[in-house]
Short mmCIF file of C-alpha atoms and ligand atoms in Angstrom, two decimals:
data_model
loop_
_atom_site.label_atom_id
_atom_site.label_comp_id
_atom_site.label_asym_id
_atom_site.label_seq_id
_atom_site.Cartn_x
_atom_site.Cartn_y
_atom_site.Cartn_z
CA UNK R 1 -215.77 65.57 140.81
CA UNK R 2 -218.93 67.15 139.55
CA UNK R 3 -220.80 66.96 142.72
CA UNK R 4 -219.27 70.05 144.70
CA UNK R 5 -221.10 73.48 144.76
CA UNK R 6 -219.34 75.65 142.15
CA UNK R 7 -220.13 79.14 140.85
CA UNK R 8 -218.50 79.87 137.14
CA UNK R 9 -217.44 82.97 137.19
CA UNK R 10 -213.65 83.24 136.11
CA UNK R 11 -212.81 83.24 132.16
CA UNK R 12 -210.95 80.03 132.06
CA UNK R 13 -209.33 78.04 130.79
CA UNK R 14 -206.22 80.06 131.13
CA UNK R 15 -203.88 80.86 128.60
CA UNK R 16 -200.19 78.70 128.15
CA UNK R 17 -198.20 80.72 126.69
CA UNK R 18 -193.89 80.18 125.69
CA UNK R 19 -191.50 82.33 126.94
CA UNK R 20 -188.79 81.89 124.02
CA UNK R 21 -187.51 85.27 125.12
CA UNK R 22 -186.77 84.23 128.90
CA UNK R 23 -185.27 81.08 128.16
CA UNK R 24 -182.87 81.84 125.84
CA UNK R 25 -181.73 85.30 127.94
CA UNK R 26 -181.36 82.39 131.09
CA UNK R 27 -179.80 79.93 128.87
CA UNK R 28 -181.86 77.14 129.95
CA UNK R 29 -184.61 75.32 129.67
CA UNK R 30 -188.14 75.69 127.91
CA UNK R 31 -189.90 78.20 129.91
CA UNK R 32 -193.73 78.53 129.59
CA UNK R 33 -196.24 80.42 131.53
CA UNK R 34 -200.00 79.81 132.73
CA UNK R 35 -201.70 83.14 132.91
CA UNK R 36 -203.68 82.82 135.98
CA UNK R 37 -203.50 86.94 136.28
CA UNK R 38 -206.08 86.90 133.59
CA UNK R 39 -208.57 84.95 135.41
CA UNK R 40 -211.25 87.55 134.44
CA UNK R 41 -212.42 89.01 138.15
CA UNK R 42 -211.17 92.35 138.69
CA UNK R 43 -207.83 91.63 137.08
CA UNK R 44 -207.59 88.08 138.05
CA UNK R 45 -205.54 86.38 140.38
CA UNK R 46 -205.39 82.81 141.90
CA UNK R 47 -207.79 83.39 144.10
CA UNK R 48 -210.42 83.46 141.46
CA UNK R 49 -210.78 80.09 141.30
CA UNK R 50 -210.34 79.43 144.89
CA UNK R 51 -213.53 81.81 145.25
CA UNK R 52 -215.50 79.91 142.75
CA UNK R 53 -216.05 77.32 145.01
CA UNK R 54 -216.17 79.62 148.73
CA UNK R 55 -219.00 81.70 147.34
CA UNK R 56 -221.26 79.09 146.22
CA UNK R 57 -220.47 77.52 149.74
CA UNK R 58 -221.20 80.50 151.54
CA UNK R 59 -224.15 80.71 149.61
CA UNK R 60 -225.37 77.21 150.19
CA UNK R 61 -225.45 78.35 153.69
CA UNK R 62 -227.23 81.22 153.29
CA UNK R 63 -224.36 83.83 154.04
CA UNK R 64 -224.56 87.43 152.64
CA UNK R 65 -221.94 89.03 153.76
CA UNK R 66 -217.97 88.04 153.14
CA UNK R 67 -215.49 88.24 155.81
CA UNK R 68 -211.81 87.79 155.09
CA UNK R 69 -208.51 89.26 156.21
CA UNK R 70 -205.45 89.66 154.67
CA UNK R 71 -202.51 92.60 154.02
CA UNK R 72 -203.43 96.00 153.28
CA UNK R 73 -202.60 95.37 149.46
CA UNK R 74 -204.04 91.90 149.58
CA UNK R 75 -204.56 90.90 146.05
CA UNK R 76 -207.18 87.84 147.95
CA UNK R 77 -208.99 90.88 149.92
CA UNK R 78 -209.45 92.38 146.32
CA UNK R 79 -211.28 89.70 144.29
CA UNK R 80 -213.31 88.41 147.49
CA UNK R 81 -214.63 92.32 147.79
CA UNK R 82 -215.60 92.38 143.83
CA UNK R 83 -216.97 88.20 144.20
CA UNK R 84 -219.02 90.15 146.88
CA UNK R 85 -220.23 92.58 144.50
CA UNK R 86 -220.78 90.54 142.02
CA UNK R 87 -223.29 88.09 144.09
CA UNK R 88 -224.81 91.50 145.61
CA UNK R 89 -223.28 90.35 148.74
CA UNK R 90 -221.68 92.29 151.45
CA UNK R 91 -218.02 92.62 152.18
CA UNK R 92 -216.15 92.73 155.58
CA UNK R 93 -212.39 93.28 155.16
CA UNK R 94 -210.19 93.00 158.29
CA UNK R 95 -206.81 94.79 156.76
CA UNK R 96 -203.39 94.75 158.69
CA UNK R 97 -201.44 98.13 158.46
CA UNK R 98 -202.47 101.54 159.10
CA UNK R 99 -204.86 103.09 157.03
CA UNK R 100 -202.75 105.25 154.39
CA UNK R 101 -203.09 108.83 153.24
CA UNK R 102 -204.73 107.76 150.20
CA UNK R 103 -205.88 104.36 148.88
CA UNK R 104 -203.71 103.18 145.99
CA UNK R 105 -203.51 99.67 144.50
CA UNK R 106 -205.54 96.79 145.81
CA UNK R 107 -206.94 99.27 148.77
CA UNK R 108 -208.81 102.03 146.14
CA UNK R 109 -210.07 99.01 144.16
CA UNK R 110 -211.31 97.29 147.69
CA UNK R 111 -213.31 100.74 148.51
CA UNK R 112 -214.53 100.82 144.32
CA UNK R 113 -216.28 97.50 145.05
CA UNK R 114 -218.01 99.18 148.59
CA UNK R 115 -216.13 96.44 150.84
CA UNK R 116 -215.75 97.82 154.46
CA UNK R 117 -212.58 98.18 155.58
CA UNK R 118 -211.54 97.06 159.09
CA UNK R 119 -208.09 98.46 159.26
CA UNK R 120 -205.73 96.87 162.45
CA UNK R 121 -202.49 98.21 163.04
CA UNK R 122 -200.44 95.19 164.88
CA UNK R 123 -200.29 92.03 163.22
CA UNK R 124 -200.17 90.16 166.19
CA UNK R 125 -203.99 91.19 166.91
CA UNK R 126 -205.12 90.32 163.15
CA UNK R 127 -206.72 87.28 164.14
CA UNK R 128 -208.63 88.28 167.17
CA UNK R 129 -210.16 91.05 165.14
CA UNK R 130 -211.32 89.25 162.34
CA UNK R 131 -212.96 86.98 164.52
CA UNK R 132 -214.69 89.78 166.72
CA UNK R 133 -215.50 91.59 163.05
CA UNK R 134 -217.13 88.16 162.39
CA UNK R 135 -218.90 87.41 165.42
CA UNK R 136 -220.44 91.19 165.16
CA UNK R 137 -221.81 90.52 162.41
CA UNK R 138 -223.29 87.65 163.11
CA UNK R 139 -224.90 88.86 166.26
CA UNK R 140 -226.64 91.61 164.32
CA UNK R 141 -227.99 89.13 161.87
CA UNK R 142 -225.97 89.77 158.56
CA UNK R 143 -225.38 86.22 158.14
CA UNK R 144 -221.91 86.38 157.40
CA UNK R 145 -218.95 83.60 155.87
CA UNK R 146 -215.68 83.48 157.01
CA UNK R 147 -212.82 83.01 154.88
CA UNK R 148 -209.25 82.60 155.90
CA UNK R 149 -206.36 84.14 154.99
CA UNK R 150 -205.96 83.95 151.42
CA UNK R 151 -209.03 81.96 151.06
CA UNK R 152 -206.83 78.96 151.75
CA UNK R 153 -209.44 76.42 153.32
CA UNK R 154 -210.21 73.36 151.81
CA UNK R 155 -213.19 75.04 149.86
CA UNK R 156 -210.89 77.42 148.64
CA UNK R 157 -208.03 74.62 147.47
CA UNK R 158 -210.64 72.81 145.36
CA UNK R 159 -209.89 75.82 142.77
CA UNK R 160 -206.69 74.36 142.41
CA UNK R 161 -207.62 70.68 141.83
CA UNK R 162 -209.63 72.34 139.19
CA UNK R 163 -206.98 74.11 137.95
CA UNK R 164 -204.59 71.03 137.53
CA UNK R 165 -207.40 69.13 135.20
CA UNK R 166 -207.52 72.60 132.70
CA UNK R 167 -204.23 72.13 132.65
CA UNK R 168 -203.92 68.49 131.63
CA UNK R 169 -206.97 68.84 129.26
CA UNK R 170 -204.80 71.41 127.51
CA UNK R 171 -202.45 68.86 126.89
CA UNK R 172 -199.84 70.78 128.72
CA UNK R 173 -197.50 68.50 130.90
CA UNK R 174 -194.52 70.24 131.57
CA UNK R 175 -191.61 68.43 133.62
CA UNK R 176 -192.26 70.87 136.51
CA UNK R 177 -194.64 73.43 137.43
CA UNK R 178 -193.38 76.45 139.74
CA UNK R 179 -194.84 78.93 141.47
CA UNK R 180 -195.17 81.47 144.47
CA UNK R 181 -196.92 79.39 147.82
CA UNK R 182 -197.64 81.83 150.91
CA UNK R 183 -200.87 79.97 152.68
CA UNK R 184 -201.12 76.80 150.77
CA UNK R 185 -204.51 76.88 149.16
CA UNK R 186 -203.04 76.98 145.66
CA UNK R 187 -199.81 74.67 145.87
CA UNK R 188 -202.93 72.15 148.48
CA UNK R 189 -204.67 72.17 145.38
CA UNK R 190 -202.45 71.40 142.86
CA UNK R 191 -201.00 68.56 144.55
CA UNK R 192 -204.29 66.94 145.26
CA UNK R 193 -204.70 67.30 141.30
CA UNK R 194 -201.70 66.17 140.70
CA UNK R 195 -202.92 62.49 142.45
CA UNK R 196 -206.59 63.13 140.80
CA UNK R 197 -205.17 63.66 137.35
CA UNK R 198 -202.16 61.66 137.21
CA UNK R 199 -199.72 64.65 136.50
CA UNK R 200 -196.13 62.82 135.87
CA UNK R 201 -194.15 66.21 136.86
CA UNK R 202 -192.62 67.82 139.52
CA UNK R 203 -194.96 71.08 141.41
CA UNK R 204 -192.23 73.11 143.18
CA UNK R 205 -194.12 76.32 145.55
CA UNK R 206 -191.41 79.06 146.27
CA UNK R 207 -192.05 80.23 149.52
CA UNK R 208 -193.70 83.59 149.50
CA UNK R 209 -192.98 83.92 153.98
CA UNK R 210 -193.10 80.39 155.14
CA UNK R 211 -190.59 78.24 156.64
CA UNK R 212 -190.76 74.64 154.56
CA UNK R 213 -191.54 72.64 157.35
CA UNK R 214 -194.40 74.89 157.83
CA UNK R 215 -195.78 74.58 154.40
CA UNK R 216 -195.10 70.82 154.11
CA UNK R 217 -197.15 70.05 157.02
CA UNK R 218 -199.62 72.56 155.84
CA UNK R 219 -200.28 71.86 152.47
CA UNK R 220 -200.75 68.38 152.66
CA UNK R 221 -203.36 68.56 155.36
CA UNK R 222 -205.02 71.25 153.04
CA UNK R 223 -204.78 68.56 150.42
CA UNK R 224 -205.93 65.93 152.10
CA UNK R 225 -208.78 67.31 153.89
CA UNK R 226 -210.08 68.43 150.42
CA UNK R 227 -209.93 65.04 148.89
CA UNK R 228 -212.57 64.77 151.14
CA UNK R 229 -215.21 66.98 149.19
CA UNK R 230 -214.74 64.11 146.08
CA UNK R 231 -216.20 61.26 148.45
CA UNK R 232 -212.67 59.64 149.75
CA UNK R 233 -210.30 60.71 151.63
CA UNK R 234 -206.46 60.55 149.91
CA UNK R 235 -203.93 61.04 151.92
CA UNK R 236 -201.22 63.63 151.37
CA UNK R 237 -198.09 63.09 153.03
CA UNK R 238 -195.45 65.95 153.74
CA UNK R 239 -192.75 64.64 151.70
CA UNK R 240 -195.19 64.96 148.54
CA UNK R 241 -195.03 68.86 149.10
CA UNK R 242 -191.71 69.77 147.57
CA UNK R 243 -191.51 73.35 149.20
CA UNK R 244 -188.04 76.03 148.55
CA UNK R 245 -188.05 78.73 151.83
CA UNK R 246 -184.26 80.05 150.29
CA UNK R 247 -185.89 83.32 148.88
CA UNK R 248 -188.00 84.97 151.43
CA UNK R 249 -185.80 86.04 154.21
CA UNK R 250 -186.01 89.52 153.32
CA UNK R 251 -189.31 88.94 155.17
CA UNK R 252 -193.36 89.15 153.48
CA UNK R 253 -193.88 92.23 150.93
CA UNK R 254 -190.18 93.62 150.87
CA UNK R 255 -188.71 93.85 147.66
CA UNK R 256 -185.07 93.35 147.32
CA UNK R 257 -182.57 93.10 144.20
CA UNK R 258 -183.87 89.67 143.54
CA UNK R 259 -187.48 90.73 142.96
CA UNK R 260 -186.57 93.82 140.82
CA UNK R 261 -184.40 92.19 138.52
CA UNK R 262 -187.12 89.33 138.27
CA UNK R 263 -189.66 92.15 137.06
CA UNK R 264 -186.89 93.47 134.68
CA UNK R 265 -186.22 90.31 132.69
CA UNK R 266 -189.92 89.29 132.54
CA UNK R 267 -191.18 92.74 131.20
CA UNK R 268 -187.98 93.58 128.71
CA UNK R 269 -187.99 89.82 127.39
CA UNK R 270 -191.75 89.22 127.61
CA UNK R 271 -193.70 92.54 128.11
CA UNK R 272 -194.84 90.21 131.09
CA UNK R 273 -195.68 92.03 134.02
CA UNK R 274 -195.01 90.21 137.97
CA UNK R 275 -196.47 91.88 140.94
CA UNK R 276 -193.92 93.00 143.60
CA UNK R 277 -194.77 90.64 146.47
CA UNK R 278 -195.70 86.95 145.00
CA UNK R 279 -194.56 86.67 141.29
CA UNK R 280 -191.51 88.47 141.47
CA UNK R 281 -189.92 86.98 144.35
CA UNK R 282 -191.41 83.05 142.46
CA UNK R 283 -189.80 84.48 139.49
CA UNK R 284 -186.47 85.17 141.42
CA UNK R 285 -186.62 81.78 142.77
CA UNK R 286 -187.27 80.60 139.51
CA UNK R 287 -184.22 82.64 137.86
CA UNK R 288 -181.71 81.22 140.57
CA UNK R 289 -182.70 77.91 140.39
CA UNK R 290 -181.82 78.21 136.30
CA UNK R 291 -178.75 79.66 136.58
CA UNK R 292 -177.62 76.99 139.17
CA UNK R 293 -178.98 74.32 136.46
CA UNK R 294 -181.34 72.82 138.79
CA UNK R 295 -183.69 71.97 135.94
CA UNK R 296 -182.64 69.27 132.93
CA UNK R 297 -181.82 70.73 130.00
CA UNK R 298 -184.43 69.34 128.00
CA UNK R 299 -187.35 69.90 130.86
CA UNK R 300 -190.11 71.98 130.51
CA UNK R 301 -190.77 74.68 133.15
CA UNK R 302 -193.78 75.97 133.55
CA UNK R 303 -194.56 79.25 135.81
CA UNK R 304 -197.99 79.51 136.66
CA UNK R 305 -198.70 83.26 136.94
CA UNK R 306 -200.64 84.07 140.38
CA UNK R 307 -201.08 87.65 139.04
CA UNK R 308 -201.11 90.67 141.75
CA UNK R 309 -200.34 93.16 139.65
CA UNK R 310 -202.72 96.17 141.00
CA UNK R 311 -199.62 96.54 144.23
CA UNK R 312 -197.48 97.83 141.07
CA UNK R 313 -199.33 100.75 141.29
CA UNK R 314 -199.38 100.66 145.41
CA UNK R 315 -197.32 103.77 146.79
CA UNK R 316 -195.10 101.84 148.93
CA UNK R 317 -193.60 100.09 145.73
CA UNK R 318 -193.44 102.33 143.12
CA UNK R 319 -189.99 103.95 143.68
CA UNK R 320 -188.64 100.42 144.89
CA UNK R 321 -188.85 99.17 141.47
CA UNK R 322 -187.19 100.89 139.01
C1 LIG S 401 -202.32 84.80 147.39
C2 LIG S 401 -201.32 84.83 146.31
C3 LIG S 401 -200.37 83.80 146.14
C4 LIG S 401 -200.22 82.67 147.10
O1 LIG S 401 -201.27 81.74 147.02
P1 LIG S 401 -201.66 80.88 148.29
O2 LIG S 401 -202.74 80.01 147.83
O3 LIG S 401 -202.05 81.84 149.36
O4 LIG S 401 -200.43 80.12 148.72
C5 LIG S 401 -199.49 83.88 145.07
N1 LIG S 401 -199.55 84.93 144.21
C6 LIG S 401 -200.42 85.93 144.34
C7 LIG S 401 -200.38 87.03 143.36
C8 LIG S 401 -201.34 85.92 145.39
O5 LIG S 401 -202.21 86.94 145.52
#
């Protein structure tokens, strides 16, 4: 595994912390956390580690300039803008939504780190602009890398497989790992580590926007096409993705009663902050799932944090959470 290009940048590993607190106000099982929202980069995130391994490939191939898309308070848009900075690369972000009044959030920290901001206002044309932003600059020689959404390519879901050895080297092997899965990168990686490292448990992804189906078939291509990058190719199959789509029909970024009262219990128990859009609605996955007993009572649960905290401070959430 010690063959693929890697830049060390995030503070790892990661912190495993108990959640005494939670567990006991949920009645249930042992509840600990992975703190993957202090991954060290411009207040962390998950895609931290994913980036590790897309910026030294983009700079194997000579890019210097970053192009990714993603939501206008796209936590992945964030850290790829300050990676940028960081390498004294360029930034290209194509951003659906209008361009608000004033930048709050992810968006003002996007602008601190000098990304530019290519803002589209229907969805549906997202990914014929970020190719176009791409192609321009490619034409007029700024030798640009394109990252998906979410930085969710195989590069990207090496982070992941990463992630899962930290985790067994910490001697932390929890019955089941949860967690928030929107394009598959993360929950592609962990599986694939799972295999790698021989982790016993269960890895349930709550879906963040995606129909199951969707991220079965998704995530285990992911998976297997990053095997790949270790010298054989393992395949993945669907029914290895265990996927739950029961908590996002409220649709991507709304916040409902389920992801407010998730924020609630984790900061009065814990003084544990969720973001609005991934944690929270994991965490209220997470909380319904315990009160329905789906866990053993003497499993370990582990909830690895994805962070996404700077969209607390986004104006479109602010009043929606208290
Ligand atoms: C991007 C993101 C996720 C989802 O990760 P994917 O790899 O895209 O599935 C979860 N939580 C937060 C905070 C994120 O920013």
């Amino acid at each position: 595994m010690n063959n693929v290009a890697r830049e060390t940048f995030a503070h790892l590993p990661t912190a495993v912390e108990e959640l005494p607190r939670l567990s006991r106000e949920l009645g249930g099982p042992r509840i600990l956390v992975k703190r993957d929202d202090q991954t060290g980069l411009a207040f962390g995130g998950n895609k931290t580690r994913k980036l590790e391994f897309l910026v030294a490939e983009a700079r194997e191939q000579g890019a210097v300039t970053l192009v990714t898309g993603g939501a206008v308070q796209s936590n992945h848009c964030r850290q790829t803008a300050a990676a940028a900075a960081r390498f004294g690369m360029d930034c290209i972000l194509v951003l659906a939504g209008e361009r608000p009044q004033r930048a709050n959030g992810n968006l003002l920290l996007d602008w601190f780190f000098g990304a530019e901001v290519v803002f589209v206002g229907q969805r549906s044309e997202r990914d014929r602009i970020l190719q176009q932003t791409f192609d321009n600059a490619a034409q007029s020689g700024r030798r640009p890398y394109l990252m998906p959404y979410g930085g969710s390519s195989p590069t990207g879901a090496l982070g992941y497989v990463f992630a899962m050895q930290e985790l067994m080297q910490q001697g932390v092997i929890p019955d089941w790992i949860v967690f928030g899965t929107s394009s598959g990168g993360t929950h592609a990686g962990l599986v694939l580590g799972q295999r790698l490292h021989a982790y016993p448990g269960k890895i349930l992804g709550i879906s963040i926007d995606e129909p199951e189906h969707w991220l079965k078939s998704h995530v285990s291509s992911l998976a297997t096409q990053a095997s790949e990058r270790f010298g054989s190719r393992i395949e993945i199959a669907r029914d290895e993705v265990l996927a739950n789509d029961a908590y996002c029909q409220a649709g991507y970024g709304i916040v409902t009663e389920a992801e407010r009262e998730a924020i609630g219990l984790f900061a009065r128990t814990e003084g544990l902050l969720l973001d609005p859009v991934y944690t929270a609605r994991a965490a209220a996955g997470l909380i319904d799932l315990l009160r329905k007993d789906y866990f053993g009572e003497d499993d370990s649960v582990l909830f690895w944090h994805t962070g996404g905290q700077p969209a607390l401070f986004a104006e479109q959430y602010g009043d929606l959470l208290l």
